[in-house]
Short mmCIF file of C-alpha atoms and ligand atoms in Angstrom, two decimals:
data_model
loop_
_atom_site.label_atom_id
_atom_site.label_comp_id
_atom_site.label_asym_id
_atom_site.label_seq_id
_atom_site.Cartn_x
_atom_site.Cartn_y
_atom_site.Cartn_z
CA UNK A 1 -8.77 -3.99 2.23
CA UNK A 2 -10.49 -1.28 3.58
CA UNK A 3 -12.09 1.17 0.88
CA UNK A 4 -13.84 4.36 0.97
CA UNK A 5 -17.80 4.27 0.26
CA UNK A 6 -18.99 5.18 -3.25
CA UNK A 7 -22.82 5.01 -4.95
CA UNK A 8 -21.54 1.79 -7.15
CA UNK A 9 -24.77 1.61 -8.39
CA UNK A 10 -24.82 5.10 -9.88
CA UNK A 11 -21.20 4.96 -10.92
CA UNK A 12 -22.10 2.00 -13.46
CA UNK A 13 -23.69 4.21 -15.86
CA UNK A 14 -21.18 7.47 -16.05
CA UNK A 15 -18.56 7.16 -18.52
CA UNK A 16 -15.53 7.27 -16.93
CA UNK A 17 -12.68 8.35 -16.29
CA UNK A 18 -14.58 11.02 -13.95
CA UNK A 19 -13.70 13.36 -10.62
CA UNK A 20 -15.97 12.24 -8.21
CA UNK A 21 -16.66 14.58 -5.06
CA UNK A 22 -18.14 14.06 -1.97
CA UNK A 23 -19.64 17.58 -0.84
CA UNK A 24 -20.45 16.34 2.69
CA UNK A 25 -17.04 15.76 3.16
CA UNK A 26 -16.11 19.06 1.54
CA UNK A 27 -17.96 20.72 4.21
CA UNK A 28 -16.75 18.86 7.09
CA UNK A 29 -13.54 19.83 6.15
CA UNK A 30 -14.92 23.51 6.28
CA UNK A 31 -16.01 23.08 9.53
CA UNK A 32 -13.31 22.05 10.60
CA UNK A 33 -11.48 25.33 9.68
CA UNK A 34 -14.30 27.34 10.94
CA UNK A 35 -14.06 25.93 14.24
CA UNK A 36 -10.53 27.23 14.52
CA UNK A 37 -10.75 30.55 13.31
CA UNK A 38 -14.00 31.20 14.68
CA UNK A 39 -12.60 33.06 18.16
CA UNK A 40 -9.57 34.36 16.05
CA UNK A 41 -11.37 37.57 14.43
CA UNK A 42 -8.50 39.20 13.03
CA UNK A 43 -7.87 36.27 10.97
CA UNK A 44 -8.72 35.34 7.62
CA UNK A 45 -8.37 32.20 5.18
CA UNK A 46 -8.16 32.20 2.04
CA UNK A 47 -8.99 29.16 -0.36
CA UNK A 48 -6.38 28.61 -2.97
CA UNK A 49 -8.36 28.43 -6.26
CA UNK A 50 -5.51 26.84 -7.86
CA UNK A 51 -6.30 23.09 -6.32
CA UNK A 52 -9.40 23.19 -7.63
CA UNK A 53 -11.24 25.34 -9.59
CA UNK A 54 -14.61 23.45 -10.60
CA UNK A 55 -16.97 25.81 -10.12
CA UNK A 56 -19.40 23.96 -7.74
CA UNK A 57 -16.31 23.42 -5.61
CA UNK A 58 -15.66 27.22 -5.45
CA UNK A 59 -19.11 28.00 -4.69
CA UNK A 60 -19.50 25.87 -1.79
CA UNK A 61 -16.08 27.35 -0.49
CA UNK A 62 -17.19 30.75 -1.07
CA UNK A 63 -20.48 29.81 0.80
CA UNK A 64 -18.68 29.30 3.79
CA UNK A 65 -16.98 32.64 4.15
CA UNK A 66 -13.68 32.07 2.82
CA UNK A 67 -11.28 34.56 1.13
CA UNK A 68 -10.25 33.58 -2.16
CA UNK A 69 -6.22 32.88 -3.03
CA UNK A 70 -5.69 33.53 -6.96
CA UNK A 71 -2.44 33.50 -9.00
CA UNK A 72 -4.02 34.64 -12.43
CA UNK A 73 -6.68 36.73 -13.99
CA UNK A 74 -8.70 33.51 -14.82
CA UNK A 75 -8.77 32.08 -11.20
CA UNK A 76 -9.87 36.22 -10.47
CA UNK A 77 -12.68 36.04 -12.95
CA UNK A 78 -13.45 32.53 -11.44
CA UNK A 79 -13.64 33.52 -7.72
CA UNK A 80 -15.95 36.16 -8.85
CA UNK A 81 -18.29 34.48 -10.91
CA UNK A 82 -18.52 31.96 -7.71
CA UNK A 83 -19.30 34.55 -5.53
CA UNK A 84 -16.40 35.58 -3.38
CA UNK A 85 -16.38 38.90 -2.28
CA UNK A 86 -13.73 41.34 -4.15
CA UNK A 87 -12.03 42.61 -1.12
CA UNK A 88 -11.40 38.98 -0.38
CA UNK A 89 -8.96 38.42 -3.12
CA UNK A 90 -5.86 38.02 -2.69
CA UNK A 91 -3.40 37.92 -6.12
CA UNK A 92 -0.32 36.57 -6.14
CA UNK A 93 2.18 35.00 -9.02
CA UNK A 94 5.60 36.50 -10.72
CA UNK A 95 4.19 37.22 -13.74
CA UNK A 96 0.98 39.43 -13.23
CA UNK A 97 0.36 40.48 -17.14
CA UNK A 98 -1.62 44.43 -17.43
CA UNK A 99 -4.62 42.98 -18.35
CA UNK A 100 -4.83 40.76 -14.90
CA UNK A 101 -3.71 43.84 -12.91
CA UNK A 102 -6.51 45.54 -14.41
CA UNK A 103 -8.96 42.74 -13.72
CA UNK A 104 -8.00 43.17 -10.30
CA UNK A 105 -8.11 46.62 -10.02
CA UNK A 106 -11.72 46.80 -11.37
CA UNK A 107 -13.05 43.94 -9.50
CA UNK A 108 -11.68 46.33 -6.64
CA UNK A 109 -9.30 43.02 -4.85
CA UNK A 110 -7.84 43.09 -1.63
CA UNK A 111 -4.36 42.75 -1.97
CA UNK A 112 -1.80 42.29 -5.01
CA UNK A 113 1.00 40.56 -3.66
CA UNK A 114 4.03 42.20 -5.30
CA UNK A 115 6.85 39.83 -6.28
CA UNK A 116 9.19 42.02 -7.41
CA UNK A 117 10.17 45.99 -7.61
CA UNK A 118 9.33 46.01 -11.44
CA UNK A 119 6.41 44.54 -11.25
CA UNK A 120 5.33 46.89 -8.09
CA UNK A 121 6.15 50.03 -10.19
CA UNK A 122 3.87 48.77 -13.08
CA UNK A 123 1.28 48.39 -10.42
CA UNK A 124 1.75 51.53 -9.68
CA UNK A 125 1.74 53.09 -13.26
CA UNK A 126 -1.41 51.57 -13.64
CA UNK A 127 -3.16 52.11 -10.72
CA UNK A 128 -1.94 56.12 -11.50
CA UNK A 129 -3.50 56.10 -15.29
CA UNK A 130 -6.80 54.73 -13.48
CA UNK A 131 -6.26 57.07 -10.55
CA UNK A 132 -7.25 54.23 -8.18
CA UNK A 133 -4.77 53.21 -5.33
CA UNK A 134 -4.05 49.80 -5.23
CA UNK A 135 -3.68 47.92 -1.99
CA UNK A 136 -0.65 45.83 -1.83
CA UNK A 137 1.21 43.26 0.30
CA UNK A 138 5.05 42.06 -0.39
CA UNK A 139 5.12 38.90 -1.19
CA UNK A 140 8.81 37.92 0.59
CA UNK A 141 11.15 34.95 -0.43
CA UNK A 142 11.80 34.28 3.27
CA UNK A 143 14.87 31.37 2.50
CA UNK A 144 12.70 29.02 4.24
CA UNK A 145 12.83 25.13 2.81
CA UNK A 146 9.78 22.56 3.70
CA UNK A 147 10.74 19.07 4.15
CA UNK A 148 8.58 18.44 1.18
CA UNK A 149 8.59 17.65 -2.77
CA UNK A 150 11.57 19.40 -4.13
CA UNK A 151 9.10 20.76 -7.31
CA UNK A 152 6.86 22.45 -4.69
CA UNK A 153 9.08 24.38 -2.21
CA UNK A 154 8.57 27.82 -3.27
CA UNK A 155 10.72 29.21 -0.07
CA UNK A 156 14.12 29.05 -0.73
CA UNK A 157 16.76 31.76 -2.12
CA UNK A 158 17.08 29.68 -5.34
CA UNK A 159 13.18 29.89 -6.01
CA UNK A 160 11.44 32.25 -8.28
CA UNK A 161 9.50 33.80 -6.04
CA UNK A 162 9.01 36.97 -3.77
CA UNK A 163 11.62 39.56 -2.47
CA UNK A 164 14.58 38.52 -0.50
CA UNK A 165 13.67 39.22 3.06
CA UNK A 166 17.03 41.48 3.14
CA UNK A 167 15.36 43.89 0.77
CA UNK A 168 11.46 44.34 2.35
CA UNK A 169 12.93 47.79 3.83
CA UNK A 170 13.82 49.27 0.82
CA UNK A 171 10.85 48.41 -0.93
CA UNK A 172 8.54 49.18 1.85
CA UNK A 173 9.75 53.02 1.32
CA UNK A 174 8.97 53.02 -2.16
CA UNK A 175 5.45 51.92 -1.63
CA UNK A 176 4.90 54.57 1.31
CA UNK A 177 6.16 56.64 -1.31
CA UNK A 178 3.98 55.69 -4.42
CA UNK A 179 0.68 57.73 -4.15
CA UNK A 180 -1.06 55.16 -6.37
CA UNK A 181 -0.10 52.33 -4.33
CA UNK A 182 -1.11 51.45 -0.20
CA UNK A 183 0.89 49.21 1.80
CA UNK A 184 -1.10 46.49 3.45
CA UNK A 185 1.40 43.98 5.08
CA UNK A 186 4.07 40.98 4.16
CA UNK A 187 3.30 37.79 2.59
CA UNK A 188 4.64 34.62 2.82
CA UNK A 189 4.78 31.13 1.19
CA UNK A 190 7.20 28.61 2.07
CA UNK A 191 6.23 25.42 0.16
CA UNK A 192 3.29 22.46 -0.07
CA UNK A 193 2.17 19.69 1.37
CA UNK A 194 3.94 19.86 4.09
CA UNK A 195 3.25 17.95 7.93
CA UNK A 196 5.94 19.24 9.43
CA UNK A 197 4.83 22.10 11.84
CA UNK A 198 8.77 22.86 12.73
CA UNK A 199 8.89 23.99 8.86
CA UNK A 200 5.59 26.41 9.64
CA UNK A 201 7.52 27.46 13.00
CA UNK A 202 11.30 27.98 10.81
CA UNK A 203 8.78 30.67 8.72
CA UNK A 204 7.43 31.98 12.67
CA UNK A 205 10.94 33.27 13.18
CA UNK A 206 11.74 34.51 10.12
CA UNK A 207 8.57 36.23 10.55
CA UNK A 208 9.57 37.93 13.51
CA UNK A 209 12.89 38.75 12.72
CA UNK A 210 11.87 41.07 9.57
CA UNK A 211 8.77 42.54 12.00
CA UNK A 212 11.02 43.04 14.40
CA UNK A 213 13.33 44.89 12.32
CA UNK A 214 10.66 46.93 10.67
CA UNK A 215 9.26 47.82 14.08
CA UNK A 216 12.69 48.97 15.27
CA UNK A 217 12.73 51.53 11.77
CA UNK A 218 9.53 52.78 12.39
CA UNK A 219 8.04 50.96 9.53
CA UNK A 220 4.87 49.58 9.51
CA UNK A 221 4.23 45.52 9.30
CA UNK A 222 0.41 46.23 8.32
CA UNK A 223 -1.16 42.22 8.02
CA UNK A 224 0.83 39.17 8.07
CA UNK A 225 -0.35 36.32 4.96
CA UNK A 226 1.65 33.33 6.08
CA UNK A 227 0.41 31.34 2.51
CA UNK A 228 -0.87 27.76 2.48
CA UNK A 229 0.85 24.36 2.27
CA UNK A 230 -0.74 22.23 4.99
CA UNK A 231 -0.45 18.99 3.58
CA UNK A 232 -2.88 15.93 3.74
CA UNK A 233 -2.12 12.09 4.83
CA UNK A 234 -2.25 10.37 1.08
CA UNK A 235 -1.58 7.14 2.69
CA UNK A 236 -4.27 7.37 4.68
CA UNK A 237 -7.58 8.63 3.28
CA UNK A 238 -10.04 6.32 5.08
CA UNK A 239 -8.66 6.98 8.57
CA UNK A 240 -7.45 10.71 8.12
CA UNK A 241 -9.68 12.39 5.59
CA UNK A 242 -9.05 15.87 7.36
CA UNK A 243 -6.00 17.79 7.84
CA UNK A 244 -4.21 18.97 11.23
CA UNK A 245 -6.30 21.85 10.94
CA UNK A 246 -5.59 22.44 15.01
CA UNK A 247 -1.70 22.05 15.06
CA UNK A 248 -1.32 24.07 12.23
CA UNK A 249 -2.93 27.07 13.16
CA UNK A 250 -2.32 26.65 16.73
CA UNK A 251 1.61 27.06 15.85
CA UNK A 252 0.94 30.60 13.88
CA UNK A 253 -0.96 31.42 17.10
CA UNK A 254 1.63 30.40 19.39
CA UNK A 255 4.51 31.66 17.67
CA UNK A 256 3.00 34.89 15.91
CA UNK A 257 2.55 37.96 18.57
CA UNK A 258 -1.26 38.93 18.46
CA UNK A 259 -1.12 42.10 16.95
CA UNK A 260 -0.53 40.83 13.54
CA UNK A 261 -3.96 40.19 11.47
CA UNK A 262 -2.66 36.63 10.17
CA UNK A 263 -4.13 35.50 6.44
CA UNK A 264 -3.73 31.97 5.25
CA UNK A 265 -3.94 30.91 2.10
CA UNK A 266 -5.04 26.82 2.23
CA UNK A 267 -5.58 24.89 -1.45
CA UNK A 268 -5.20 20.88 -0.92
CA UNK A 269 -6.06 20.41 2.78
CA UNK A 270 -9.40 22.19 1.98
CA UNK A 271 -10.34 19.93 -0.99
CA UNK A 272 -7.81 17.45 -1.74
CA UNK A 273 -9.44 14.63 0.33
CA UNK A 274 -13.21 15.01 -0.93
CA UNK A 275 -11.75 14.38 -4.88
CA UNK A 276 -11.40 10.94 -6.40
CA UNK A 277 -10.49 10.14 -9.83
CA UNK A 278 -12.74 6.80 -11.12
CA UNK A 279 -11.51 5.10 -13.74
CA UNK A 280 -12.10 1.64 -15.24
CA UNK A 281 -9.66 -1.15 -15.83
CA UNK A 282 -9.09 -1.35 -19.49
CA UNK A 283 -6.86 -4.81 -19.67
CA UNK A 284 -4.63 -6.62 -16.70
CA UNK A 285 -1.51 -7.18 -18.80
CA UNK A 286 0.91 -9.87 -18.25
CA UNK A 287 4.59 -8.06 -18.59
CA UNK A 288 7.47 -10.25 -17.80
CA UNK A 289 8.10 -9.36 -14.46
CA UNK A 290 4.66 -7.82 -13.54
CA UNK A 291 1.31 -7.44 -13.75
CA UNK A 292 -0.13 -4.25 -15.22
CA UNK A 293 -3.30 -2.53 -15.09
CA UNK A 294 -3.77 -0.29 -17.79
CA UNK A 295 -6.67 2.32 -16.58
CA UNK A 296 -8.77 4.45 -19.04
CA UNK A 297 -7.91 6.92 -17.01
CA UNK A 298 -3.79 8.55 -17.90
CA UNK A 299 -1.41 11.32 -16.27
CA UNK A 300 -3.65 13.89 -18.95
CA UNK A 301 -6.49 13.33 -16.26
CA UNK A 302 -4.06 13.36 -13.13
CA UNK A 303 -0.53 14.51 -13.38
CA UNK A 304 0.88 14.64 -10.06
CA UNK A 305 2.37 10.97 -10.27
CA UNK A 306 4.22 11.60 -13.10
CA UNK A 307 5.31 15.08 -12.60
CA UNK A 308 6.27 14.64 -8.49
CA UNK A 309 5.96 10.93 -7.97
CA UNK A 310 3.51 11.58 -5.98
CA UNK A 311 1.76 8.72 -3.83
CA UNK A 312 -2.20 8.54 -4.47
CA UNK A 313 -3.97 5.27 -2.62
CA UNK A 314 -5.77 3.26 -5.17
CA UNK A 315 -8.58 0.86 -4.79
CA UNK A 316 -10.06 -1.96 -6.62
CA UNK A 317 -14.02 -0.70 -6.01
CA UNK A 318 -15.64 -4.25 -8.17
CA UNK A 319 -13.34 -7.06 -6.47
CA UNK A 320 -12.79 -8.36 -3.41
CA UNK A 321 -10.59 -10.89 -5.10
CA UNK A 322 -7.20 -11.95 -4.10
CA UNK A 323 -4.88 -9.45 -3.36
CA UNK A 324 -2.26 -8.65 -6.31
CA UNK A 325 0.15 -6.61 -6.95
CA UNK A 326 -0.05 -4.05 -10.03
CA UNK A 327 1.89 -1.47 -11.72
CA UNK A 328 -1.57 0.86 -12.36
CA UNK A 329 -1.05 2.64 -15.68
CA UNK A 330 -2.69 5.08 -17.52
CA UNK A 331 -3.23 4.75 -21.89
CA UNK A 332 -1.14 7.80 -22.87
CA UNK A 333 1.95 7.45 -24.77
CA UNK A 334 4.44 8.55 -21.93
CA UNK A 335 6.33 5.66 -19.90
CA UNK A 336 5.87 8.17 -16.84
CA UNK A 337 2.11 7.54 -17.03
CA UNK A 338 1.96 5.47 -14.30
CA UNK A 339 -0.36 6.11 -10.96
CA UNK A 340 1.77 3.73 -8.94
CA UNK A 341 4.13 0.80 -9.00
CA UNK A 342 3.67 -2.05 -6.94
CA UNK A 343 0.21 -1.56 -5.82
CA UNK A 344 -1.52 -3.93 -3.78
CA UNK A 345 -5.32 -4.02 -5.00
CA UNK A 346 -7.80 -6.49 -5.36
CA UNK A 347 -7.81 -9.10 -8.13
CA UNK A 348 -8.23 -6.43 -11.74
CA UNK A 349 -10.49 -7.30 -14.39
CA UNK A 350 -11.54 -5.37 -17.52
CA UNK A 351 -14.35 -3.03 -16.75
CA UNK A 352 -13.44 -2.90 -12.80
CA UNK A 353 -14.05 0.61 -11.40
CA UNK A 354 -10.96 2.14 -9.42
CA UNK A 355 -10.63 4.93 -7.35
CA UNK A 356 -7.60 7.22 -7.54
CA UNK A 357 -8.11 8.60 -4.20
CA UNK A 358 -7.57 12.65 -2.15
CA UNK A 359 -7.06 13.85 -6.10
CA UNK A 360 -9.73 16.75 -5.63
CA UNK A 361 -6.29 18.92 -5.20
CA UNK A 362 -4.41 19.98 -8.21
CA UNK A 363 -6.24 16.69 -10.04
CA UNK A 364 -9.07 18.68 -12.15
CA UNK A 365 -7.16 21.63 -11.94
CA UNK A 366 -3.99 20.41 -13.62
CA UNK A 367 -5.79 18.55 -16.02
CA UNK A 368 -5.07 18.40 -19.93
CA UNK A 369 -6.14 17.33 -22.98
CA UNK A 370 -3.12 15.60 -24.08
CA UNK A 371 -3.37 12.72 -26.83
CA UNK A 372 -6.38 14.72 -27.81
CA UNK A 373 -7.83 13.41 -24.58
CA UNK A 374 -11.22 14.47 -23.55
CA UNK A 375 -11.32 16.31 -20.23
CA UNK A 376 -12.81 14.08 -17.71
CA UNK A 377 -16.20 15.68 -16.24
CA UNK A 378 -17.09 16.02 -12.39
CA UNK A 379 -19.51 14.35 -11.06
CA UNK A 380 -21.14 15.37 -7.28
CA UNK A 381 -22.41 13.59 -4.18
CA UNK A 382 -25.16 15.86 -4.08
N1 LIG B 401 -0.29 30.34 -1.68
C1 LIG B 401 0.65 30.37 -2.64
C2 LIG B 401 1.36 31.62 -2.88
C3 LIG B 401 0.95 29.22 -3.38
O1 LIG B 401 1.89 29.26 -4.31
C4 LIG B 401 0.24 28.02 -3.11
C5 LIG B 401 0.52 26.80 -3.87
C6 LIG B 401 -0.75 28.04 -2.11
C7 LIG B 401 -0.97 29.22 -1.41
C8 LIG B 401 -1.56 26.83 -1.75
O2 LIG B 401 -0.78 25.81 -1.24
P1 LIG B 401 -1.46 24.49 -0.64
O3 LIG B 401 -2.20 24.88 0.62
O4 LIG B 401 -2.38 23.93 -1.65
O5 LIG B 401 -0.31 23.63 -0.37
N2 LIG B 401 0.70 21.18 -8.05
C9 LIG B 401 1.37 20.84 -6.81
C10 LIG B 401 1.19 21.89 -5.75
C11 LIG B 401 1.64 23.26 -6.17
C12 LIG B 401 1.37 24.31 -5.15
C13 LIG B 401 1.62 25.66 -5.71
N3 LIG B 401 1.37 26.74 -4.81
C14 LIG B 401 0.88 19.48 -6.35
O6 LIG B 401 0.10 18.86 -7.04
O7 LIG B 401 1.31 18.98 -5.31
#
């Protein structure tokens, strides 16, 4: 079975379960991205702090020029501290409370991305007691689906978020009319983890058929933020460890005219891969019809199994035993704490070290301390 390389050696004394990250990989992946931006100056990306906070993570991100994508007043304060500059922040999220719009408005962000007209006309009210102008970007609900996870398509009519695309007219008048507000441009978010480009190209023309219909009003279209949700191979981590970087920005390029500025807003194909979680085998239980292997690690630790049934690869790291198959499953008092049924690993024993593998996206980050569970730490290549 082929398995990723880990310092076994080093791993032996660190109490697990841990995230492990490997930074070289981390900024491969960046370079990848670089290289396709780099001749594309009116565009930006911006990292989604959401997949993964840890603050070495963010630092190394920030490090390489990246905006910073932020859906709460923490993840603000947190792109911050790591060093991303203001002006790169982008803040998006239904529910902006008046202490995170004031956060934002002293850090002096980029953009707020409005998600509705009440919430806009707060913005306004108190950008006007501050008498400061906020810069602001509609955040449209473009009735797009992604052939994706139905918990993580954000696009549709039925979903929470943004402003139907049949009412970005009206509200683009009552910003160009708010003194204490500026209009920067649309924003867009359609779903995640998605491989599909024709979903990315569905948002393309629903792109330019509100432009085009601004355009034709007289209205300005200011900078287009087309949102993340380039997904990652799961199956795959040891051939494919980094995303379509090329196809997916080559479609905005082909399918966007030119004269929009273009912002992207990537979370787990920028750090998903270079996360694992480690965890030991507590005891290989004999069930009745299968085989278990009950991990120290649960769904407290990494909840995307049990909350999407999400696929993760798994690997046996101490044993190149027979291969077996395993339902892998965590200690917490939840049936749904499993990290996969029917796994094919290498003959478990107690103490084995297993890798949960591309969980540096929404792993750490979604993490709790459920059963009075200790958060696990993160530990660093470098
Ligand atoms: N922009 C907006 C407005 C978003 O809502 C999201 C993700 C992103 C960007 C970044 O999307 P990404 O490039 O990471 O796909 N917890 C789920 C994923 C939730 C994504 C929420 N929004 C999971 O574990 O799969």
């Amino acid at each position: 079975m082929l398995k990723a390389h880990y310092p076994l050696e080093r791993f032996s004394s660190i109490r697990t379960p841990f995230y492990y990250y490997d930074m070289a990989l981390l900024r491969e992946t960046l370079e990848a991205i670089r290289a396709q931006v780099a001749n594309r100056p009116a565009w930006k990306v911006h990292y989604a702090v959401k997949a993964n906070h840890n603050p070495v993570i963010l630092k190394q991100i920030a490090s390489a020029g990246l905006g910073a994508d932020c859906v709460s007043g923490g993840e603000i304060q947190a792109a911050l501290d790591a060093g991303f500059a203001p002006e790169s922040i982008v803040f998006a999220g239904v529910g902006k409370a008046d202490w995170e719009i004031i956060l934002g408005l002293k850090a002096g962000i980029g953009r707020f991305n409005i998600e509705s007209t009440a919430e806009m006309r707060v913005i306004a009210q108190i950008a006007a007691e501050r008498g400061v102008v906020a810069p602001v970007s509609i955040r449209v609900n473009p009735d797009i689906g992604a052939h994706t996870l139905a918990g993580i398509t954000t696009g549709l009519a039925e979903n929470k978020f943004g402003i139907f695309h049949g009412q970005v007219e009206e509200v683009i008048r009552e910003i160009l009319s708010l003194p204490s507000l500026s209009y920067c441009g649309l924003h867009f978010h359609i779903g995640s983890q998605i491989l599909e480009m024709e979903d990315f190209a569905a948002l393309c023309n629903r792109i330019n058929s509100i432009c085009e219909q601004l355009e034709n009003r007289r209205l300005p279209v200011g900078d287009i933020n087309v949102g993340g949700g380039l997904g990652i191979e799961y199956g795959h981590p040891n051939h494919l460890p980094i995303a379509n970087f090329q196809a997916y920005f080559n479609t905005f390029s082909e399918l966007l005219p030119p004269r929009y500025p273009l912002h992207f807003e990537l979370g787990r194909s920028i750090v998903a891969s270079c996360g694992s979680l480690i965890a030991r085998v507590l005891y290989v239980k004999e069930g009745l019809a299968k085989k278990f292997a009950v991990l120290d690690a649960g769904m407290n630790d990494l909840l995307r199994p049990a909350l999407y049934h999400s696929i993760h690869r798994i690997e046996n790291l101490s044993s190149d035993g027979k291969e077996t198959i395993y339902d892998v499953v965590g200690p917490v008092c939840e049936s749904s704490d499993v990290f996969g049924k029917g796994i094919v690993l290498n003959e478990c024993h107690r103490g084995d070290l297993i890798a949960i593998r591309s969980a540096g996206a929404y792993g750490e980050s979604m993490a709790s301390q459920y059963n009075c569970r200790p958060l696990a730490r993160s530990v660093f290549s470098e």
